[in-house]
């Protein structure tokens, strides 16, 4: 094979890489989306090199102008990506070299190892903010759905058995809490990402007099007081993939929350429940059964959560046995990260769209929540208020339920005489318990489903999401 010199590292090689090896090792096909971050990192690096006198101001300016031009050609789609140049870093540097002679000085005191670590941290800050903003939009759709169903009551479930009455808004606000924690989690991931690794070199820094804090400041790796944040160990900085894993974990958990919300909607929209109808625009029909309206957006939200968990697992496995520091395996960290980002954004958007067209079926909800058995616990509380120990009260109400079941009647269709025989503490007013309005109003403590708390939560979410 003729000597094929690889521009960036070919000096010690007799032959270039095989075509198969090039295809196997290239990452430009997927890491090209890092281009804006790579260019930002290179501009900050060049500015620092000029600041410490390793290049001239003129060289810096030429490099900056050249990088802007390269990025413009990438964003306009005219850039020629070359797999022989492996990755986004070398493609950009090579393109710069053809325009600007000083480009040969850009990689001074830098390695692709600290370069890619920097690009990715910039990416995580951007990606976390983008997902957090999308989660906010989904939360607004939840709030709108809750507002539209403000007076709707439904049974709450445990074990998928009717348990106790709640307002539909209370159920939707449970989803809201889940997403609120996700929103915060992406803020935490962005904060973890907010430390600059540039200057770590390949693994052992550099002998050249660089200014790491200058670069960190230029790239916005600063704390709340504007002080630069830089990594404290050059080996850790190029080997560490914690933030990737934390980002993927935040996406996986968001996916699990979306999946649980989706599952509620799948159940609620079935003929068996029929609590809600989903918007046609997010459902599909059957090619065989003309009557079908399938909740595909919700099913896919459930399905995508498996994929998001898979990406997290890929990253954990990728890193687990690696010796310090950088190993080429780590190039495989990007596809799962990018996939988690893309799919999380998409899922949030689809949930928002599905919720926007959600309508509650008031008659069905009212019928389901009218079952007096849902207030069996309240009946036990009634006895407790009359001094009966809860365990005894629970037992007595159990007997009342059994009697109603034997007679095939509703709980509140039993007579006072019948229940009094079961427990002497049942008063003549025992059936007043079976008033949903009263039952809800009594649930007035923080976090409970009563109307007083609902008003508080509506106010809170309106303010948070304004
Ligand atoms: N494309 C590489 C990656 O994503 C960049 C770092 C390459 N470093 C190296 N020593 N070959 O991991």
CSV table of C-alpha atoms and ligand atoms in Angstrom, one decimal:
chain,number,residue,atom,x,y,z
A,1,UNK,CA,0.0,0.0,0.0
A,2,UNK,CA,1.3,3.4,-0.9
A,3,UNK,CA,2.2,5.6,2.1
A,4,UNK,CA,-1.0,7.5,2.9
A,5,UNK,CA,-0.1,10.2,5.4
A,6,UNK,CA,-2.8,11.0,7.8
A,7,UNK,CA,-2.6,14.7,8.3
A,8,UNK,CA,-3.0,14.9,12.0
A,9,UNK,CA,-1.4,11.7,13.3
A,10,UNK,CA,0.2,10.0,10.3
A,11,UNK,CA,3.8,10.9,11.0
A,12,UNK,CA,4.9,7.6,12.5
A,13,UNK,CA,2.9,5.4,10.1
A,14,UNK,CA,4.1,3.6,6.9
A,15,UNK,CA,0.7,3.0,5.5
A,16,UNK,CA,-2.7,4.6,6.0
A,17,UNK,CA,-5.7,2.9,7.5
A,18,UNK,CA,-7.7,0.3,5.5
A,19,UNK,CA,-10.9,1.5,3.9
A,20,UNK,CA,-12.7,-0.9,6.3
A,21,UNK,CA,-10.9,0.6,9.3
A,22,UNK,CA,-11.9,4.1,8.1
A,23,UNK,CA,-15.5,3.1,7.9
A,24,UNK,CA,-15.3,1.4,11.3
A,25,UNK,CA,-13.6,4.2,13.1
A,26,UNK,CA,-15.2,7.3,11.7
A,27,UNK,CA,-17.5,9.2,14.0
A,28,UNK,CA,-18.1,12.3,11.8
A,29,UNK,CA,-21.4,10.8,10.6
A,30,UNK,CA,-22.8,11.3,14.1
A,31,UNK,CA,-20.5,13.7,16.0
A,32,UNK,CA,-20.9,16.4,13.3
A,33,UNK,CA,-23.8,17.8,15.3
A,34,UNK,CA,-21.1,18.9,17.8
A,35,UNK,CA,-19.8,21.4,15.2
A,36,UNK,CA,-21.2,24.5,16.9
A,37,UNK,CA,-19.7,23.5,20.2
A,38,UNK,CA,-16.4,22.4,18.6
A,39,UNK,CA,-16.1,25.8,16.9
A,40,UNK,CA,-17.0,27.7,20.1
A,41,UNK,CA,-14.3,25.6,22.0
A,42,UNK,CA,-11.7,26.3,19.3
A,43,UNK,CA,-12.4,30.0,19.3
A,44,UNK,CA,-12.0,30.2,23.0
A,45,UNK,CA,-8.8,28.2,22.8
A,46,UNK,CA,-7.4,30.4,20.1
A,47,UNK,CA,-8.3,33.5,22.1
A,48,UNK,CA,-6.5,32.0,25.1
A,49,UNK,CA,-3.4,31.1,23.0
A,50,UNK,CA,-3.2,34.8,21.9
A,51,UNK,CA,-3.8,36.0,25.4
A,52,UNK,CA,-0.8,34.1,26.7
A,53,UNK,CA,1.3,34.9,23.6
A,54,UNK,CA,1.5,31.5,22.0
A,55,UNK,CA,-0.1,32.9,18.8
A,56,UNK,CA,-0.4,36.5,17.6
A,57,UNK,CA,-3.6,38.5,17.8
A,58,UNK,CA,-3.6,38.5,14.0
A,59,UNK,CA,-3.4,34.7,13.9
A,60,UNK,CA,-6.2,34.5,16.4
A,61,UNK,CA,-8.4,36.8,14.3
A,62,UNK,CA,-7.7,34.8,11.2
A,63,UNK,CA,-8.5,31.6,13.0
A,64,UNK,CA,-11.7,33.1,14.4
A,65,UNK,CA,-12.8,34.3,10.9
A,66,UNK,CA,-11.9,31.0,9.4
A,67,UNK,CA,-13.8,29.0,12.0
A,68,UNK,CA,-16.9,31.2,11.5
A,69,UNK,CA,-16.7,30.5,7.8
A,70,UNK,CA,-16.3,26.8,8.3
A,71,UNK,CA,-19.3,26.7,10.7
A,72,UNK,CA,-21.3,28.7,8.2
A,73,UNK,CA,-20.6,26.2,5.5
A,74,UNK,CA,-21.6,23.4,7.9
A,75,UNK,CA,-24.9,25.0,8.9
A,76,UNK,CA,-25.7,25.8,5.3
A,77,UNK,CA,-25.2,22.1,4.4
A,78,UNK,CA,-22.3,22.8,1.9
A,79,UNK,CA,-19.5,21.4,4.0
A,80,UNK,CA,-17.8,18.3,2.7
A,81,UNK,CA,-17.4,15.7,5.4
A,82,UNK,CA,-14.6,13.3,4.9
A,83,UNK,CA,-14.6,10.0,6.8
A,84,UNK,CA,-10.8,9.8,6.3
A,85,UNK,CA,-10.7,12.7,8.8
A,86,UNK,CA,-12.5,10.5,11.4
A,87,UNK,CA,-14.4,13.0,13.4
A,88,UNK,CA,-15.9,16.4,13.7
A,89,UNK,CA,-12.8,17.8,15.3
A,90,UNK,CA,-10.4,16.8,12.5
A,91,UNK,CA,-12.9,17.7,9.7
A,92,UNK,CA,-13.2,21.2,11.1
A,93,UNK,CA,-9.5,21.7,11.7
A,94,UNK,CA,-8.6,20.4,8.3
A,95,UNK,CA,-11.2,22.7,6.6
A,96,UNK,CA,-9.7,25.6,8.6
A,97,UNK,CA,-6.2,24.6,7.5
A,98,UNK,CA,-7.1,25.0,3.8
A,99,UNK,CA,-8.3,28.6,4.5
A,100,UNK,CA,-6.0,29.9,7.3
A,101,UNK,CA,-2.2,29.1,7.6
A,102,UNK,CA,-2.3,29.8,11.3
A,103,UNK,CA,-4.7,26.9,11.7
A,104,UNK,CA,-1.7,24.7,12.1
A,105,UNK,CA,-1.2,26.4,15.5
A,106,UNK,CA,-4.7,25.9,16.8
A,107,UNK,CA,-4.1,22.5,18.3
A,108,UNK,CA,-1.3,23.8,20.4
A,109,UNK,CA,-1.6,22.6,24.0
A,110,UNK,CA,-4.8,20.7,23.2
A,111,UNK,CA,-5.7,17.1,22.5
A,112,UNK,CA,-8.9,15.7,20.9
A,113,UNK,CA,-9.4,14.1,24.3
A,114,UNK,CA,-9.9,17.3,26.2
A,115,UNK,CA,-11.5,18.8,23.1
A,116,UNK,CA,-14.3,16.3,22.8
A,117,UNK,CA,-14.8,16.4,26.6
A,118,UNK,CA,-15.3,20.2,26.3
A,119,UNK,CA,-17.6,19.9,23.3
A,120,UNK,CA,-19.8,17.4,25.1
A,121,UNK,CA,-20.0,19.5,28.3
A,122,UNK,CA,-21.2,22.4,26.2
A,123,UNK,CA,-23.6,20.0,24.5
A,124,UNK,CA,-25.0,18.8,27.9
A,125,UNK,CA,-25.6,22.4,29.1
A,126,UNK,CA,-27.5,23.1,25.9
A,127,UNK,CA,-29.4,19.8,25.8
A,128,UNK,CA,-30.4,19.9,29.4
A,129,UNK,CA,-31.8,23.4,29.0
A,130,UNK,CA,-33.7,22.4,25.8
A,131,UNK,CA,-35.3,19.4,27.4
A,132,UNK,CA,-36.2,21.4,30.6
A,133,UNK,CA,-37.9,23.9,28.4
A,134,UNK,CA,-39.9,21.2,26.6
A,135,UNK,CA,-40.9,19.6,29.9
A,136,UNK,CA,-42.3,23.0,30.9
A,137,UNK,CA,-44.5,23.0,27.8
A,138,UNK,CA,-45.7,19.5,28.6
A,139,UNK,CA,-46.5,20.7,32.2
A,140,UNK,CA,-48.5,23.6,30.8
A,141,UNK,CA,-50.6,21.2,28.8
A,142,UNK,CA,-51.2,19.2,32.0
A,143,UNK,CA,-52.3,22.4,33.8
A,144,UNK,CA,-54.6,23.3,30.9
A,145,UNK,CA,-56.1,19.8,31.0
A,146,UNK,CA,-56.5,20.1,34.8
A,147,UNK,CA,-58.2,23.5,34.5
A,148,UNK,CA,-60.7,22.1,31.9
A,149,UNK,CA,-61.5,19.2,34.3
A,150,UNK,CA,-61.5,21.3,37.4
A,151,UNK,CA,-64.8,19.9,38.8
A,152,UNK,CA,-64.4,16.3,37.6
A,153,UNK,CA,-64.0,13.6,40.2
A,154,UNK,CA,-62.6,10.1,39.5
A,155,UNK,CA,-61.7,7.1,41.5
A,156,UNK,CA,-58.1,6.9,42.5
A,157,UNK,CA,-56.6,3.4,42.2
A,158,UNK,CA,-54.3,1.2,44.0
A,159,UNK,CA,-53.6,-2.3,42.6
A,160,UNK,CA,-55.7,-1.0,39.7
A,161,UNK,CA,-58.7,-1.5,42.0
A,162,UNK,CA,-60.9,1.5,42.8
A,163,UNK,CA,-59.7,2.9,46.0
A,164,UNK,CA,-60.8,6.4,47.0
A,165,UNK,CA,-62.2,9.4,45.2
A,166,UNK,CA,-59.9,12.1,44.0
A,167,UNK,CA,-60.3,15.1,41.7
A,168,UNK,CA,-59.0,14.5,38.1
A,169,UNK,CA,-56.9,17.6,38.7
A,170,UNK,CA,-55.3,15.9,41.7
A,171,UNK,CA,-54.3,13.0,39.6
A,172,UNK,CA,-53.0,15.3,36.9
A,173,UNK,CA,-51.0,17.2,39.4
A,174,UNK,CA,-49.4,14.0,40.5
A,175,UNK,CA,-48.0,13.8,37.0
A,176,UNK,CA,-47.0,17.5,37.4
A,177,UNK,CA,-44.9,16.7,40.4
A,178,UNK,CA,-43.1,13.9,38.6
A,179,UNK,CA,-42.2,16.2,35.7
A,180,UNK,CA,-41.2,19.0,38.1
A,181,UNK,CA,-38.5,16.7,39.6
A,182,UNK,CA,-37.4,15.9,36.0
A,183,UNK,CA,-37.2,19.6,35.3
A,184,UNK,CA,-35.0,20.1,38.3
A,185,UNK,CA,-32.9,17.1,37.5
A,186,UNK,CA,-31.9,18.5,34.1
A,187,UNK,CA,-30.9,21.7,35.9
A,188,UNK,CA,-28.6,19.5,38.1
A,189,UNK,CA,-27.2,17.8,35.1
A,190,UNK,CA,-26.4,21.2,33.5
A,191,UNK,CA,-24.7,22.2,36.7
A,192,UNK,CA,-22.6,19.0,36.7
A,193,UNK,CA,-21.6,19.7,33.1
A,194,UNK,CA,-20.6,23.2,33.9
A,195,UNK,CA,-16.9,22.6,34.5
A,196,UNK,CA,-14.3,23.1,31.8
A,197,UNK,CA,-11.9,20.2,31.0
A,198,UNK,CA,-9.9,22.1,28.3
A,199,UNK,CA,-6.3,22.2,29.2
A,200,UNK,CA,-6.2,18.6,30.4
A,201,UNK,CA,-4.5,17.7,27.1
A,202,UNK,CA,-4.4,14.1,26.2
A,203,UNK,CA,-4.2,13.1,29.9
A,204,UNK,CA,-1.3,15.0,31.4
A,205,UNK,CA,-1.9,18.7,30.6
A,206,UNK,CA,0.8,20.6,28.8
A,207,UNK,CA,4.2,22.1,29.3
A,208,UNK,CA,3.0,25.3,27.6
A,209,UNK,CA,1.9,28.3,29.7
A,210,UNK,CA,-1.8,28.1,29.0
A,211,UNK,CA,-4.6,29.9,31.0
A,212,UNK,CA,-7.4,27.5,31.7
A,213,UNK,CA,-9.5,30.0,33.6
A,214,UNK,CA,-9.5,32.3,30.6
A,215,UNK,CA,-10.9,29.5,28.4
A,216,UNK,CA,-13.5,28.5,31.0
A,217,UNK,CA,-14.7,32.1,31.3
A,218,UNK,CA,-14.8,32.5,27.5
A,219,UNK,CA,-17.0,29.4,27.2
A,220,UNK,CA,-19.3,30.2,30.1
A,221,UNK,CA,-18.0,27.6,32.4
A,222,UNK,CA,-18.6,29.9,35.4
A,223,UNK,CA,-20.4,29.8,38.7
A,224,UNK,CA,-23.2,32.1,39.8
A,225,UNK,CA,-20.7,34.8,40.7
A,226,UNK,CA,-18.9,34.6,37.3
A,227,UNK,CA,-15.9,32.7,38.6
A,228,UNK,CA,-14.4,30.1,36.2
A,229,UNK,CA,-15.0,26.4,36.9
A,230,UNK,CA,-12.2,24.1,35.6
A,231,UNK,CA,-11.7,20.4,36.2
A,232,UNK,CA,-9.1,19.5,38.9
A,233,UNK,CA,-7.5,16.4,37.5
A,234,UNK,CA,-6.3,16.0,33.9
A,235,UNK,CA,-6.7,12.3,33.9
A,236,UNK,CA,-10.2,12.3,35.3
A,237,UNK,CA,-11.1,15.1,33.0
A,238,UNK,CA,-10.5,13.0,29.8
A,239,UNK,CA,-11.6,9.7,31.2
A,240,UNK,CA,-14.8,10.7,33.1
A,241,UNK,CA,-18.2,10.1,31.5
A,242,UNK,CA,-20.3,10.7,34.6
A,243,UNK,CA,-22.2,13.6,33.1
A,244,UNK,CA,-23.1,11.5,30.1
A,245,UNK,CA,-24.5,8.9,32.4
A,246,UNK,CA,-26.3,11.4,34.5
A,247,UNK,CA,-27.8,13.0,31.5
A,248,UNK,CA,-28.9,9.6,30.1
A,249,UNK,CA,-30.3,8.7,33.5
A,250,UNK,CA,-32.3,12.0,33.7
A,251,UNK,CA,-33.7,11.1,30.2
A,252,UNK,CA,-34.4,7.5,31.2
A,253,UNK,CA,-36.3,8.7,34.3
A,254,UNK,CA,-38.2,11.3,32.3
A,255,UNK,CA,-39.1,8.5,29.9
A,256,UNK,CA,-40.4,6.3,32.8
A,257,UNK,CA,-42.6,9.2,34.0
A,258,UNK,CA,-43.9,9.8,30.5
A,259,UNK,CA,-44.5,6.1,30.2
A,260,UNK,CA,-46.6,6.0,33.4
A,261,UNK,CA,-48.6,9.0,32.3
A,262,UNK,CA,-49.1,7.4,29.0
A,263,UNK,CA,-50.3,4.2,30.7
A,264,UNK,CA,-52.9,6.1,32.7
A,265,UNK,CA,-54.1,7.6,29.4
A,266,UNK,CA,-54.2,4.2,27.6
A,267,UNK,CA,-56.4,2.8,30.5
A,268,UNK,CA,-58.6,5.9,30.8
A,269,UNK,CA,-59.3,6.0,27.0
A,270,UNK,CA,-60.3,2.3,26.8
A,271,UNK,CA,-63.9,1.4,26.5
A,272,UNK,CA,-63.7,-0.3,30.0
A,273,UNK,CA,-62.8,3.1,31.6
A,274,UNK,CA,-63.8,5.6,29.0
A,275,UNK,CA,-62.8,8.5,31.4
A,276,UNK,CA,-61.2,10.4,28.6
A,277,UNK,CA,-61.0,10.7,24.9
A,278,UNK,CA,-57.7,11.4,23.2
A,279,UNK,CA,-57.3,13.7,20.2
A,280,UNK,CA,-57.7,12.0,16.8
A,281,UNK,CA,-54.5,13.8,15.7
A,282,UNK,CA,-52.4,11.6,18.1
A,283,UNK,CA,-54.3,8.3,17.6
A,284,UNK,CA,-54.3,5.9,14.7
A,285,UNK,CA,-56.8,3.5,13.2
A,286,UNK,CA,-56.6,-0.1,12.4
A,287,UNK,CA,-56.1,-1.3,8.8
A,288,UNK,CA,-58.5,-4.2,9.5
A,289,UNK,CA,-61.0,-3.1,12.1
A,290,UNK,CA,-62.8,0.1,11.1
A,291,UNK,CA,-64.1,0.9,14.5
A,292,UNK,CA,-60.6,1.1,16.1
A,293,UNK,CA,-59.1,4.3,17.5
A,294,UNK,CA,-55.8,3.3,19.0
A,295,UNK,CA,-53.8,5.4,21.6
A,296,UNK,CA,-50.6,5.1,19.6
A,297,UNK,CA,-48.9,8.2,20.9
A,298,UNK,CA,-49.2,6.9,24.4
A,299,UNK,CA,-48.1,3.4,23.5
A,300,UNK,CA,-45.0,4.9,21.8
A,301,UNK,CA,-44.3,7.0,24.8
A,302,UNK,CA,-44.3,3.7,26.8
A,303,UNK,CA,-42.1,2.1,24.2
A,304,UNK,CA,-39.6,4.9,23.9
A,305,UNK,CA,-38.9,4.7,27.6
A,306,UNK,CA,-37.4,1.2,27.0
A,307,UNK,CA,-35.1,2.8,24.5
A,308,UNK,CA,-34.1,5.6,26.9
A,309,UNK,CA,-33.3,3.0,29.5
A,310,UNK,CA,-31.2,1.1,27.0
A,311,UNK,CA,-29.1,4.1,26.2
A,312,UNK,CA,-28.4,4.6,29.9
A,313,UNK,CA,-27.4,1.0,30.1
A,314,UNK,CA,-25.2,1.2,27.1
A,315,UNK,CA,-23.2,4.1,28.7
A,316,UNK,CA,-22.8,2.3,32.0
A,317,UNK,CA,-21.5,-0.8,30.3
A,318,UNK,CA,-19.3,1.2,28.0
A,319,UNK,CA,-17.4,2.8,30.9
A,320,UNK,CA,-17.4,0.1,33.5
A,321,UNK,CA,-14.2,-1.8,32.7
A,322,UNK,CA,-12.1,0.9,31.1
A,323,UNK,CA,-8.7,1.6,32.4
A,324,UNK,CA,-7.8,5.2,32.9
A,325,UNK,CA,-7.7,7.4,30.9
A,326,UNK,CA,-9.1,7.8,27.4
A,327,UNK,CA,-9.9,4.7,25.3
A,328,UNK,CA,-11.3,4.8,21.9
A,329,UNK,CA,-14.3,2.8,23.2
A,330,UNK,CA,-15.5,6.2,24.5
A,331,UNK,CA,-16.3,7.3,21.0
A,332,UNK,CA,-19.4,5.0,21.3
A,333,UNK,CA,-20.7,7.3,24.1
A,334,UNK,CA,-22.2,9.7,21.6
A,335,UNK,CA,-24.9,7.8,19.7
A,336,UNK,CA,-26.8,6.8,22.9
A,337,UNK,CA,-26.4,10.4,24.3
A,338,UNK,CA,-27.7,12.0,21.1
A,339,UNK,CA,-30.5,9.5,20.8
A,340,UNK,CA,-31.6,10.1,24.4
A,341,UNK,CA,-31.6,13.8,23.7
A,342,UNK,CA,-33.6,13.6,20.5
A,343,UNK,CA,-36.1,11.1,21.8
A,344,UNK,CA,-36.7,12.9,25.1
A,345,UNK,CA,-37.4,16.2,23.2
A,346,UNK,CA,-39.8,14.3,20.9
A,347,UNK,CA,-41.5,12.5,23.7
A,348,UNK,CA,-42.1,15.7,25.6
A,349,UNK,CA,-43.5,17.3,22.5
A,350,UNK,CA,-45.8,14.4,21.8
A,351,UNK,CA,-47.1,14.3,25.3
A,352,UNK,CA,-47.9,18.0,25.1
A,353,UNK,CA,-49.8,17.5,21.8
A,354,UNK,CA,-51.7,14.5,23.2
A,355,UNK,CA,-52.7,16.4,26.3
A,356,UNK,CA,-53.8,19.5,24.4
A,357,UNK,CA,-56.7,17.5,22.9
A,358,UNK,CA,-57.6,15.5,26.0
A,359,UNK,CA,-61.2,15.7,27.1
A,360,UNK,CA,-62.8,14.1,30.1
A,361,UNK,CA,-66.0,12.2,29.8
A,362,UNK,CA,-67.9,13.7,32.7
A,363,UNK,CA,-70.8,11.1,32.8
A,364,UNK,CA,-68.4,8.2,32.9
A,365,UNK,CA,-66.2,9.7,35.5
A,366,UNK,CA,-69.2,10.6,37.6
A,367,UNK,CA,-70.7,7.1,37.4
A,368,UNK,CA,-67.3,5.5,38.3
A,369,UNK,CA,-66.8,7.8,41.3
A,370,UNK,CA,-70.4,7.4,42.5
A,371,UNK,CA,-69.7,3.9,43.9
A,372,UNK,CA,-70.2,4.4,47.7
A,373,UNK,CA,-67.7,1.7,48.4
A,374,UNK,CA,-65.0,4.3,47.6
A,375,UNK,CA,-66.0,5.9,50.9
A,376,UNK,CA,-65.6,2.8,53.0
A,377,UNK,CA,-62.5,4.3,54.6
A,378,UNK,CA,-64.4,7.4,55.4
A,379,UNK,CA,-67.0,5.2,57.1
A,380,UNK,CA,-64.2,3.8,59.3
A,381,UNK,CA,-63.0,7.4,60.0
A,382,UNK,CA,-66.6,8.1,61.1
A,383,UNK,CA,-66.4,5.4,63.7
A,384,UNK,CA,-62.9,6.6,64.8
A,385,UNK,CA,-64.4,10.1,65.3
A,386,UNK,CA,-66.8,8.3,67.7
A,387,UNK,CA,-64.0,6.9,69.7
A,388,UNK,CA,-63.7,3.5,68.0
A,389,UNK,CA,-60.0,2.3,67.6
A,390,UNK,CA,-59.2,2.3,63.9
A,391,UNK,CA,-58.4,-1.4,63.7
A,392,UNK,CA,-61.9,-2.2,65.2
A,393,UNK,CA,-63.5,0.4,62.9
A,394,UNK,CA,-61.8,-1.1,59.9
A,395,UNK,CA,-63.1,-4.6,60.9
A,396,UNK,CA,-66.7,-3.3,61.4
A,397,UNK,CA,-66.8,-1.5,58.0
A,398,UNK,CA,-65.4,-4.7,56.5
A,399,UNK,CA,-68.4,-6.5,57.9
A,400,UNK,CA,-70.7,-3.8,56.5
A,401,UNK,CA,-69.2,-4.2,53.0
A,402,UNK,CA,-69.6,-8.0,53.2
A,403,UNK,CA,-73.2,-7.6,54.2
A,404,UNK,CA,-73.9,-5.3,51.3
A,405,UNK,CA,-72.2,-7.7,49.0
A,406,UNK,CA,-74.3,-10.6,50.3
A,407,UNK,CA,-77.4,-8.6,49.8
A,408,UNK,CA,-76.2,-7.4,46.4
A,409,UNK,CA,-76.9,-3.8,47.2
A,410,UNK,CA,-74.9,-0.6,47.5
A,411,UNK,CA,-73.1,0.1,50.8
A,412,UNK,CA,-75.4,3.1,51.5
A,413,UNK,CA,-78.6,1.1,50.7
A,414,UNK,CA,-78.2,-0.8,54.0
A,415,UNK,CA,-80.5,0.4,56.8
A,416,UNK,CA,-79.3,1.9,60.0
A,417,UNK,CA,-80.7,-1.0,61.9
A,418,UNK,CA,-78.5,-3.4,59.9
A,419,UNK,CA,-75.3,-1.5,60.4
A,420,UNK,CA,-76.0,-0.8,64.1
A,421,UNK,CA,-76.1,-4.6,64.6
A,422,UNK,CA,-72.6,-4.8,63.3
A,423,UNK,CA,-71.3,-1.9,65.5
A,424,UNK,CA,-73.2,0.0,68.1
A,425,UNK,CA,-71.3,3.2,67.3
A,426,UNK,CA,-73.0,3.7,64.0
A,427,UNK,CA,-75.4,6.6,64.6
A,428,UNK,CA,-78.6,7.5,62.7
A,429,UNK,CA,-76.5,9.9,60.5
A,430,UNK,CA,-74.1,7.1,59.4
A,431,UNK,CA,-75.0,7.4,55.7
A,432,UNK,CA,-74.1,11.1,55.7
A,433,UNK,CA,-70.6,9.8,55.1
A,434,UNK,CA,-71.6,9.0,51.5
A,435,UNK,CA,-71.5,12.5,50.3
A,436,UNK,CA,-68.6,13.0,47.8
A,437,UNK,CA,-68.5,16.8,48.3
A,438,UNK,CA,-68.2,16.4,52.1
A,439,UNK,CA,-65.6,13.6,51.7
A,440,UNK,CA,-63.4,15.7,49.4
A,441,UNK,CA,-63.8,18.8,51.5
A,442,UNK,CA,-62.6,17.0,54.5
A,443,UNK,CA,-59.3,16.1,52.8
A,444,UNK,CA,-57.9,19.6,53.3
A,445,UNK,CA,-54.4,18.9,54.6
A,446,UNK,CA,-51.3,19.7,52.5
A,447,UNK,CA,-51.0,17.3,49.6
A,448,UNK,CA,-54.6,16.0,49.8
A,449,UNK,CA,-57.1,16.0,47.0
A,450,UNK,CA,-59.8,18.4,48.5
A,451,UNK,CA,-60.9,21.5,46.8
A,452,UNK,CA,-59.0,23.9,49.2
A,453,UNK,CA,-55.7,22.2,48.3
A,454,UNK,CA,-56.7,22.1,44.7
A,455,UNK,CA,-57.0,25.9,44.7
A,456,UNK,CA,-53.6,26.1,46.2
A,457,UNK,CA,-52.1,23.8,43.7
A,458,UNK,CA,-53.7,25.6,40.7
A,459,UNK,CA,-52.3,28.8,42.0
A,460,UNK,CA,-48.9,27.3,42.6
A,461,UNK,CA,-48.6,25.7,39.1
A,462,UNK,CA,-50.0,28.8,37.3
A,463,UNK,CA,-47.3,30.8,39.0
A,464,UNK,CA,-44.5,28.2,38.4
A,465,UNK,CA,-45.4,27.8,34.7
A,466,UNK,CA,-46.2,31.4,34.0
B,1,LIG,N1,-13.7,11.0,18.0
B,1,LIG,C1,-13.1,10.8,19.2
B,1,LIG,C2,-14.1,10.4,20.3
B,1,LIG,O1,-15.2,10.8,20.2
B,1,LIG,C3,-12.3,12.0,19.6
B,1,LIG,C4,-11.2,11.7,20.6
B,1,LIG,C5,-10.2,10.9,19.8
B,1,LIG,N2,-9.0,10.7,20.6
B,1,LIG,C6,-8.1,9.8,20.3
B,1,LIG,N3,-7.1,9.7,21.1
B,1,LIG,N4,-8.1,9.1,19.2
B,1,LIG,O2,-13.8,9.7,21.2
